[in-house]
Coordinates of C-alpha atoms in Angstrom, one line a residue:
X1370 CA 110.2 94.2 109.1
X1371 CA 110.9 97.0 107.3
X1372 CA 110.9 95.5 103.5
X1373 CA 107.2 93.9 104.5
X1374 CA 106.1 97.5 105.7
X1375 CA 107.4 99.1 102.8
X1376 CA 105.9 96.4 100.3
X1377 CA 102.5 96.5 101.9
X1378 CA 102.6 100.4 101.7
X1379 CA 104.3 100.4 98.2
X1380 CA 101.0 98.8 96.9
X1381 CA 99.2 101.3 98.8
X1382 CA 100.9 104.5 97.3
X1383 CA 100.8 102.8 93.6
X1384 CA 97.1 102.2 93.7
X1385 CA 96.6 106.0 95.4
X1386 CA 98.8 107.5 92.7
X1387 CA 97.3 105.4 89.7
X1388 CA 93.7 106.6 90.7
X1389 CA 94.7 110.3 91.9
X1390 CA 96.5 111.0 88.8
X1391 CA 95.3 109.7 85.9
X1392 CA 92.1 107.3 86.7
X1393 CA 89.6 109.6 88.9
X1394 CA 89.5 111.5 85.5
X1395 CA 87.4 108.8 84.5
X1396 CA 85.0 109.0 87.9
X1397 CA 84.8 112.7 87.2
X1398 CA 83.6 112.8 83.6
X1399 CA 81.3 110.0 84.5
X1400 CA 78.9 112.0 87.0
X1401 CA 79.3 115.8 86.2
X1402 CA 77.8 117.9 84.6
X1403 CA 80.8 119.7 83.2
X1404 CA 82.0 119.3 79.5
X1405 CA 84.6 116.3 79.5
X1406 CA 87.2 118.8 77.9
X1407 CA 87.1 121.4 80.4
X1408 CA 87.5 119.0 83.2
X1409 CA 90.2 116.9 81.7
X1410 CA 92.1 120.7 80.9
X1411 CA 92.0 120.8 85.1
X1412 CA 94.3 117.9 84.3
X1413 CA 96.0 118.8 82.2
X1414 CA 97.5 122.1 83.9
X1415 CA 98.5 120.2 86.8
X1416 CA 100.2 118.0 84.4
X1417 CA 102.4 120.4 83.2
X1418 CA 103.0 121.9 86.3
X1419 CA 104.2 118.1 87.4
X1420 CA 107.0 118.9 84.7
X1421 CA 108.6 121.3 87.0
X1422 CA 107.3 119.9 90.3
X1423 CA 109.3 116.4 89.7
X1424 CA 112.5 118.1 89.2
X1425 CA 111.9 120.0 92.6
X1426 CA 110.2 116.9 94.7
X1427 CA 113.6 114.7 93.4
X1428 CA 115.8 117.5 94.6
X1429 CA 113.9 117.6 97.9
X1430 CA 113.9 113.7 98.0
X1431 CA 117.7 113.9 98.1
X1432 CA 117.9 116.9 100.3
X1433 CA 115.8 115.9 103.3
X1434 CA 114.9 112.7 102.6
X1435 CA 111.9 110.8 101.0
X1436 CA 109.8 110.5 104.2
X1437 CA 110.2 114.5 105.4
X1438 CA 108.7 115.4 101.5
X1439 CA 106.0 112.5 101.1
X1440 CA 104.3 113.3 104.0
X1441 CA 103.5 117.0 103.6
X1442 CA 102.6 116.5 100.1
X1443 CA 100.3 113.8 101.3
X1444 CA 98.6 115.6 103.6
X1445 CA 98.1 118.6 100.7
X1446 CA 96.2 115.6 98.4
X1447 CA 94.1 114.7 101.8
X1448 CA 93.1 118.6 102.7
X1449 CA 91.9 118.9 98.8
X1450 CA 89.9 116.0 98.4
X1451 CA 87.1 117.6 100.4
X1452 CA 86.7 120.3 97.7
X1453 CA 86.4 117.8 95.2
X1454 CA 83.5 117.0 97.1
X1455 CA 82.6 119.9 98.1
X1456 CA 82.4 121.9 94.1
X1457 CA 79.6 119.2 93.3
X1458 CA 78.9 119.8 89.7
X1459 CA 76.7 116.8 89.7
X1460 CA 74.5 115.5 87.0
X1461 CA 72.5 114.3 90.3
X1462 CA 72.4 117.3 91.7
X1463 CA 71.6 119.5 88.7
X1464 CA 74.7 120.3 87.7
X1465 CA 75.6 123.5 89.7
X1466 CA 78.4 123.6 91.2
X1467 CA 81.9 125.9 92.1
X1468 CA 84.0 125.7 89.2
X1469 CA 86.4 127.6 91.3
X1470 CA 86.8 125.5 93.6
X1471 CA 86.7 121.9 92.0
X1472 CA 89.9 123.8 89.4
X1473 CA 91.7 124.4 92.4
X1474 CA 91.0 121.2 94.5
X1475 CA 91.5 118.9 91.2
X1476 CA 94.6 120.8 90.3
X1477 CA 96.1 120.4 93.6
X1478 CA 95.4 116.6 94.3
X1479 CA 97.3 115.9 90.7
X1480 CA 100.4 118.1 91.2
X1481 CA 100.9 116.5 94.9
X1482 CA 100.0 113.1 94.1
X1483 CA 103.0 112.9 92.4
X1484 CA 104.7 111.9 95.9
X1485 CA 103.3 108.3 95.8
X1486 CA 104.8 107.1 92.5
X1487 CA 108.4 108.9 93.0
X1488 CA 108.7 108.2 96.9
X1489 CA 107.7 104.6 96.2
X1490 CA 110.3 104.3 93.5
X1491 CA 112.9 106.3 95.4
X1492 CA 112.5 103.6 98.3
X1493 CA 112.4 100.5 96.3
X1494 CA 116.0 101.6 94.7
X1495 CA 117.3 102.5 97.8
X1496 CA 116.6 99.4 99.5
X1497 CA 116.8 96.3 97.0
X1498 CA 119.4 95.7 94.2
X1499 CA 119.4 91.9 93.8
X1500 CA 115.4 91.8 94.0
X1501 CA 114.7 95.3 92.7
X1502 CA 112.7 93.9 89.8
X1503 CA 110.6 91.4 91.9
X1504 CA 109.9 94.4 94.6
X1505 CA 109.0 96.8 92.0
X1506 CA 106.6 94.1 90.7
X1507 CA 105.2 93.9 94.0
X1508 CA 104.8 97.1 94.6
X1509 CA 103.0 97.8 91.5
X1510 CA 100.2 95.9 91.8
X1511 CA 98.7 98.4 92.9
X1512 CA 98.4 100.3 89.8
X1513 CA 96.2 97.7 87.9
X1514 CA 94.6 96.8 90.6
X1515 CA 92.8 100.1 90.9
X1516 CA 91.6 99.4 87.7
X1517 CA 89.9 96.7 89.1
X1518 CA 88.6 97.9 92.7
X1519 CA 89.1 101.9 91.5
X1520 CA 87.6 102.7 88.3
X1521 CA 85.5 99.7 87.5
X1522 CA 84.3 98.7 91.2
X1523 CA 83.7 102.8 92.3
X1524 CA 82.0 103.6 88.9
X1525 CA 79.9 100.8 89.2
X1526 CA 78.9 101.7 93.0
X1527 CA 78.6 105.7 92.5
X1528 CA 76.3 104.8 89.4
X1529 CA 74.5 102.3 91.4
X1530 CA 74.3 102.9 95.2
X1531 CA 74.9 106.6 95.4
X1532 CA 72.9 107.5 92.5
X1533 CA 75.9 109.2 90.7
X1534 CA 77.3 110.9 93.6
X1535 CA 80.9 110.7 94.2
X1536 CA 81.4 113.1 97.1
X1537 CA 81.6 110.0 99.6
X1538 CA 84.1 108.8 97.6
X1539 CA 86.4 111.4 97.8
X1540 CA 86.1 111.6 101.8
X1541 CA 86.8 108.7 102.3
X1542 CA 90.1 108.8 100.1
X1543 CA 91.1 111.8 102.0
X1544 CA 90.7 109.8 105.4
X1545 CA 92.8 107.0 103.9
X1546 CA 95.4 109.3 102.8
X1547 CA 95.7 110.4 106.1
X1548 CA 96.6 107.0 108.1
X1549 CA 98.6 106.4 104.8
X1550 CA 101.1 109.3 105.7
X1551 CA 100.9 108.1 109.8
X1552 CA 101.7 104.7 108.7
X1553 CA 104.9 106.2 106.2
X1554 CA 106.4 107.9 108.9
X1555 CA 105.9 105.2 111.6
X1556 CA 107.4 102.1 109.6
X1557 CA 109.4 103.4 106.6
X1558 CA 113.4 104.3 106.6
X1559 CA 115.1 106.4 103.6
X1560 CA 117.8 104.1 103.5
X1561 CA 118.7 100.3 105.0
X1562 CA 121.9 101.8 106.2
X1563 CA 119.3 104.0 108.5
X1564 CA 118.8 101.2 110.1
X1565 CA 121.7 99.3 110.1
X1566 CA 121.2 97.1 107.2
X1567 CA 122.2 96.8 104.0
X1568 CA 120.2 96.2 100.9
X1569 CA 118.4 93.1 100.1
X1570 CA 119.2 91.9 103.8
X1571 CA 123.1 91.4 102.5
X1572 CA 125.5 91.2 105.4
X1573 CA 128.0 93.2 103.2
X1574 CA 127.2 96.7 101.3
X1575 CA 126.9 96.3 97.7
X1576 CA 130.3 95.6 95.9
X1577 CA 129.0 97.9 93.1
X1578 CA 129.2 100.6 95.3
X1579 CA 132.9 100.8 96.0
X1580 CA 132.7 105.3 94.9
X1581 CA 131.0 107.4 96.8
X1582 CA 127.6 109.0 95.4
X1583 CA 127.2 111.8 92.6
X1584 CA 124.5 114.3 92.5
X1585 CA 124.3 114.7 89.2
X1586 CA 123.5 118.3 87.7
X1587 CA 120.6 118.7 84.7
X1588 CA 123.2 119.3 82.1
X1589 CA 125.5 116.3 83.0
X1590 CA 122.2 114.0 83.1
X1591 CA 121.3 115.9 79.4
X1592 CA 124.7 115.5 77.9
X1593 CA 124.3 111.6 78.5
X1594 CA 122.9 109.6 75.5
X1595 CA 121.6 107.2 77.8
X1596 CA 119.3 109.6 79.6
X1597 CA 117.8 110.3 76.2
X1598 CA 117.5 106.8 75.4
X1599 CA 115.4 106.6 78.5
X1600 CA 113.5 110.2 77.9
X1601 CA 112.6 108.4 74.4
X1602 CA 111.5 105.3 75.1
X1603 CA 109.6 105.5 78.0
X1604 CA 109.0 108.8 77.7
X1605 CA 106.8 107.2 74.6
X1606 CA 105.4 104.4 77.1
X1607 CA 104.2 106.8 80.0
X1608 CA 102.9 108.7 77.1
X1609 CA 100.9 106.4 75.9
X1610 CA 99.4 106.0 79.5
X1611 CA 98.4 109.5 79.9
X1612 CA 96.4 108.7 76.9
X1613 CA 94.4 105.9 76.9
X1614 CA 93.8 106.2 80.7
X1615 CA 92.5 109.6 81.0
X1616 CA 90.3 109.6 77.9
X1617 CA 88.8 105.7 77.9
X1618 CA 85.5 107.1 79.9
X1619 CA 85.2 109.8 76.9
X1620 CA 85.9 106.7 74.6
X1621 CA 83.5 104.5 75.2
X1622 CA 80.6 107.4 76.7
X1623 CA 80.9 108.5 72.3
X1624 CA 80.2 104.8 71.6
X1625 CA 76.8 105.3 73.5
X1626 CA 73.6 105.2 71.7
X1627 CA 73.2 108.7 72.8
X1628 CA 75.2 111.8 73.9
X1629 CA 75.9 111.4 77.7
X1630 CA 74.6 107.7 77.4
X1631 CA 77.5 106.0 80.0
X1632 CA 75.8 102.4 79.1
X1633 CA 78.7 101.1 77.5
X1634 CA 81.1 102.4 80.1
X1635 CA 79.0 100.6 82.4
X1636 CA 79.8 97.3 80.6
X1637 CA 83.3 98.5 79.9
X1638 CA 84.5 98.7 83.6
X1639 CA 83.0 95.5 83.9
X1640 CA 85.2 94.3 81.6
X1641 CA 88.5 96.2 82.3
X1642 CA 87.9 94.8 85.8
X1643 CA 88.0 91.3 84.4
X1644 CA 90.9 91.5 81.9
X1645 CA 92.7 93.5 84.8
X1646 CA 92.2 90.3 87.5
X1647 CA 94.0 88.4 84.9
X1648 CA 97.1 91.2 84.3
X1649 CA 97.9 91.8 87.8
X1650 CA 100.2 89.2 87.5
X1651 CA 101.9 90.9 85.0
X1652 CA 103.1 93.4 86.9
X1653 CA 105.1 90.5 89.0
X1654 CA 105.9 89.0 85.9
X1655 CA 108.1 91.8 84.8
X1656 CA 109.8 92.7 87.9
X1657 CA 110.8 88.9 87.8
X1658 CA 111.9 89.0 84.0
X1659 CA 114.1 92.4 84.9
X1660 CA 115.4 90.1 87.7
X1661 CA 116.5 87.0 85.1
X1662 CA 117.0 89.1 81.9
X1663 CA 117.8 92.6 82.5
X1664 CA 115.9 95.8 82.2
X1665 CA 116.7 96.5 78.5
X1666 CA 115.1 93.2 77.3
X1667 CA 112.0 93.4 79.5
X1668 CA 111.3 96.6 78.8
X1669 CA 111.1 96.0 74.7
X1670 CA 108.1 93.2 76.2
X1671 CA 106.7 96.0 77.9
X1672 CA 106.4 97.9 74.8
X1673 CA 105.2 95.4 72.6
X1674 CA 101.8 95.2 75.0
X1675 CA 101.2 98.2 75.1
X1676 CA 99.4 97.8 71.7
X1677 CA 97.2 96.0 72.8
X1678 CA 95.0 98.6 75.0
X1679 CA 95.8 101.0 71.5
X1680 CA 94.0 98.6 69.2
X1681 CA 91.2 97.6 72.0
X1682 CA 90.2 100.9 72.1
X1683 CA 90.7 101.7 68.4
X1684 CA 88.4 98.8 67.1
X1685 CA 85.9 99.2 69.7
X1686 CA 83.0 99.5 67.4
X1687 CA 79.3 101.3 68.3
X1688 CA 78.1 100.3 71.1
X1689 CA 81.4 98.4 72.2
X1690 CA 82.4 95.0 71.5
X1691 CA 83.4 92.2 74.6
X1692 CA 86.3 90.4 73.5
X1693 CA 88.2 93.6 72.6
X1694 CA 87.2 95.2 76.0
X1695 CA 88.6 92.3 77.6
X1696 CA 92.1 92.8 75.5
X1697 CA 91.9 96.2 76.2
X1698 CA 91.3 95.5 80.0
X1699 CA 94.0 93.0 80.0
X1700 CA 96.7 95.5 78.3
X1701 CA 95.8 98.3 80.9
X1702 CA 97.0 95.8 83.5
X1703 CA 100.1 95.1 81.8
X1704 CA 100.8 98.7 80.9
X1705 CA 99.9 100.1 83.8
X1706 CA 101.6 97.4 85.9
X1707 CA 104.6 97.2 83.5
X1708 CA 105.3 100.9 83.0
X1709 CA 105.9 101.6 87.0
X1710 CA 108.0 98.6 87.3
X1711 CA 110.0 99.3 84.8
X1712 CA 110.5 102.5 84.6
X1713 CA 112.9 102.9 87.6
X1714 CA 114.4 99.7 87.5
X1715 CA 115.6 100.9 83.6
X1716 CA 116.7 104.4 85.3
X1717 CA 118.6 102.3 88.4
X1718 CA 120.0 100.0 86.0
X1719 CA 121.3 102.8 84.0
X1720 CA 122.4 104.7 86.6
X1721 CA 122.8 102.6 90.0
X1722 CA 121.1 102.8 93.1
X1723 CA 123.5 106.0 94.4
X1724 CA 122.5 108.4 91.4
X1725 CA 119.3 107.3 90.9
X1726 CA 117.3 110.3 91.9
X1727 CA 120.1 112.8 90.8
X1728 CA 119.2 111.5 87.1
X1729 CA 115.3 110.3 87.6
X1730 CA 114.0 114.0 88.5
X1731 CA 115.2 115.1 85.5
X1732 CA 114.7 112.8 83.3
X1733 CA 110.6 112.1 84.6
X1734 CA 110.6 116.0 84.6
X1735 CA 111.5 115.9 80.4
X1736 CA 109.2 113.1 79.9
X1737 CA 106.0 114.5 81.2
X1738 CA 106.6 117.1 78.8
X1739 CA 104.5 115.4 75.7
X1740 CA 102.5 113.6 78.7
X1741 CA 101.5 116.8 80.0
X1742 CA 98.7 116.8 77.3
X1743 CA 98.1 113.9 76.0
X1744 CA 94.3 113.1 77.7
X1745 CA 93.6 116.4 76.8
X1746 CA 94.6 115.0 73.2
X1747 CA 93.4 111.9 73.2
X1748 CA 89.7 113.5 74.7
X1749 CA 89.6 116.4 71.8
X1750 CA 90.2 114.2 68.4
X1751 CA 87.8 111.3 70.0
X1752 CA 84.6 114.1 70.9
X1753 CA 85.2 115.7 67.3
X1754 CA 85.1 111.9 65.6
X1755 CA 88.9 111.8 65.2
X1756 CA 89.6 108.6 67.8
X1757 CA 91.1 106.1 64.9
X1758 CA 93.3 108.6 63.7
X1759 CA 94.2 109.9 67.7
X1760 CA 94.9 106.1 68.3
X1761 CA 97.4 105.4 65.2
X1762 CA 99.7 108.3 66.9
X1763 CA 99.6 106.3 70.1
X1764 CA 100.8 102.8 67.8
X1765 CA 103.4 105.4 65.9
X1766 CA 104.7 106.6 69.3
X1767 CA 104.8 103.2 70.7
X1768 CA 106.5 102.1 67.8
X1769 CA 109.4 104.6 68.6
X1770 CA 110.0 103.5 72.4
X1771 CA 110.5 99.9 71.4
X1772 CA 112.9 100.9 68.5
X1773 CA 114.9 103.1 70.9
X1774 CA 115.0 100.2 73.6
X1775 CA 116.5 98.5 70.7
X1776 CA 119.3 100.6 70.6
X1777 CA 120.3 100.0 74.7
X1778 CA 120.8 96.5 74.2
X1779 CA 124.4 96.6 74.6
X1780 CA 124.2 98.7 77.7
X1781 CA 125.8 97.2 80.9
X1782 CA 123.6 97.5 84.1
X1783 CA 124.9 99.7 86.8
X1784 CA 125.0 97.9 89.5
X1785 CA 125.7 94.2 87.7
X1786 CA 128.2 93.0 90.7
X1787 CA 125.2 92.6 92.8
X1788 CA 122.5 91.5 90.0
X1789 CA 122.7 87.7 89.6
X1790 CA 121.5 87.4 85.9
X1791 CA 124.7 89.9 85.4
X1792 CA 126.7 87.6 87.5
X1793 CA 125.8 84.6 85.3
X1794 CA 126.1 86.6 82.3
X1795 CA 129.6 87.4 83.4
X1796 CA 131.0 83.5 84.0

């Protein structure tokens, strides 16, 4: 009971987190009034205050548990919603609104969003080791599949039916994040020992397990080349994220036939929706290939697609062009599908399920460093007619995470007594 529960709700908190932290920037610069850059700095901020906030919601993850810290921080991203909603700022409305209060609101709902992704993680390593990768593929759907009923389908119906007002829309995500927080404190445990189990359903604990756990310190975790390794590579993926997600609105609103003309962005999402239908798969897909070939391997696959939203962006020519929306749709699924999945099961299998957290708040806390700013990058070199330059940094960078995945390829996996590609690897 408890593994459905937490795979039902693990879709649910990927699909919040993908659209509360990176994809609502897309909504927003869609429908008001305010200048793209100043809205996506709101961002921005609350991305670099993330790098300090991981580091403190890991510590507290460990300390009290993942339920007792994801469900305040919930209920901080519900109560902020509203003044979203409320700041207006509306090209339907005129355009006045509270900048005040849409900085604060906006700022807040990014930097305690941040719960979703890391509590969802925390839980999946805690309780799976044999079928981490398949879990975490399940889970994950929900990051791509926002794209599809998220950015496309709410863009489409706040242009359309609400006459480019999105204050509904933000009501009604605070109401849902509100029974999602109920719901995570009715069905979830921390742990399956908290309830008696073990993980995976094993009638045994985990024979990788035989120490007790470590809470590693930052400069233990820093002095590890393997931590770097990680900070590289996916450091370079998440990166790469940050910047094609919270600037593709801005993208494809230049490739108008007019300033403000959000035509093409129209017939974008239409598009991303479609090429994301077919990539939610893929998010499966490699939580089953960690599961056969290890994390190392599947993560070099990983990096290779994420060129492909790079170049469908890159080449999208005036006025946009259909078949490279649809590649471009189809690699946001698989990046942002692939990059949660992975992500942790890379840190678990370079660590184990025990010191986990102790190594993934520090290590997500030094990779949102370059993240931190990388919209606000991507947005600035596309509105000053910069974007084909701005997207051959995103192939260079992408080129250096797959070359440093390279490097781990002889790295044993953590817990490999209770993996079974390991086992088979071992006879």
């Amino acid at each position: 009971m408890y593994a459905i529960a937490f795979m039902i709700l693990g879709v649910v908190f990927m699909f919040m987190y993908s659209g509360l932290q990176n994809d609502q920037i897309n909504i927003i610069n869609s429908f008001t009034a305010w200048d793209s850059n100043d809205t996506t700095m709101v961002m921005t901020y609350g991305n670099f205050a993330c790098i300090i906030l991981t580091f403190i919601y890991g510590t507290c993850y460990i300390k009290f548990g993942v339920r007792k810290t994801m469900i305040p921080l919930m209920i901080i991203s519900a109560l902020r919603c509203p003044g979203i909603a409320a700041a207006d700022g509306l090209k339907a409305t005129g355009g006045q609104g509270n900048w005040v209060l849409f900085w604060i609101s906006l700022f807040a709902v990014r930097c305690a969003c941040m719960s979703f992704q890391m509590g969802g993680f925390m839980l999946c390593a805690n309780w799976f080791l044999r079928y981490r990768g398949r879990v975490m593929g399940i889970i994950t759907l929900g990051s791509p599949l926002f794209s599809v009923v998220g950015t496309s389908g709410m863009t489409t119906l706040i242009a359309k039916n609400f006459g480019g007002d999105y204050r509904p829309f933000y009501i009604g995500i605070a109401v849902i994040i509100v029974v999602i927080a109920i719901l995570t404190g009715l069905l979830l445990k921390d742990y399956p020992e908290d309830a008696g189990l073990h993980p995976d359903g094993a009638e045994v604990a985990p024979k990788s397990e035989a120490n007790d756990e470590v809470n590693l310190t930052v400069g233990q975790v820093l002095k590890m080349g393997k931590a770097w390794q990680l900070i590289i590579s996916f450091g370079a993926f998440q990166f790469i994220i940050n910047a094609c997600m919270g600037s593709m609105a801005t993208r494809f609103i230049v490739l108008g036939s007019s300033a403000g003309d959000i035509s093409v962005w129209l017939t974008a999402v239409k598009w991303l929706a479609m090429g994301a239908i077919i990539g939610i798969p893929m998010s499966y897909v490699f939580g089953l290939l960690d599961d056969k070939i290890g994390s190392v391997k599947t993560s070099i696959i990983l990096g290779l697609t994420e060129f492909l939203p790079i170049f469908g962006l890159m080449l999208q020519p005036q006025g946009g062009s259909v078949p490279l929306m649809v590649m471009w749709g189809f690699g946001v699924a698989c990046m942002t599908g692939g990059v949660p999945t992975m992500h942790p099961c890379i840190t678990a299998y370079c660590f184990g399920r025990r010191e986990y957290q102790s190594a993934n708040r520090i290590i997500m806390a030094v990779q949102l460093i370059p993240s931190a700013f990388a919209a606000q990058m991507m947005v600035g070199m596309i509105t000053s007619g910069k974007a084909t330059q701005a997207y051959i940094i995103l192939a260079v960078i992408c080129a250096i995470g797959i070359i440093t995945m390279f490097t781990m390829l002889k790295m044993k996996d953590a817990n490999a007594a209770d993996r079974d590609y390991a086992a088979k690897q071992a006879e």
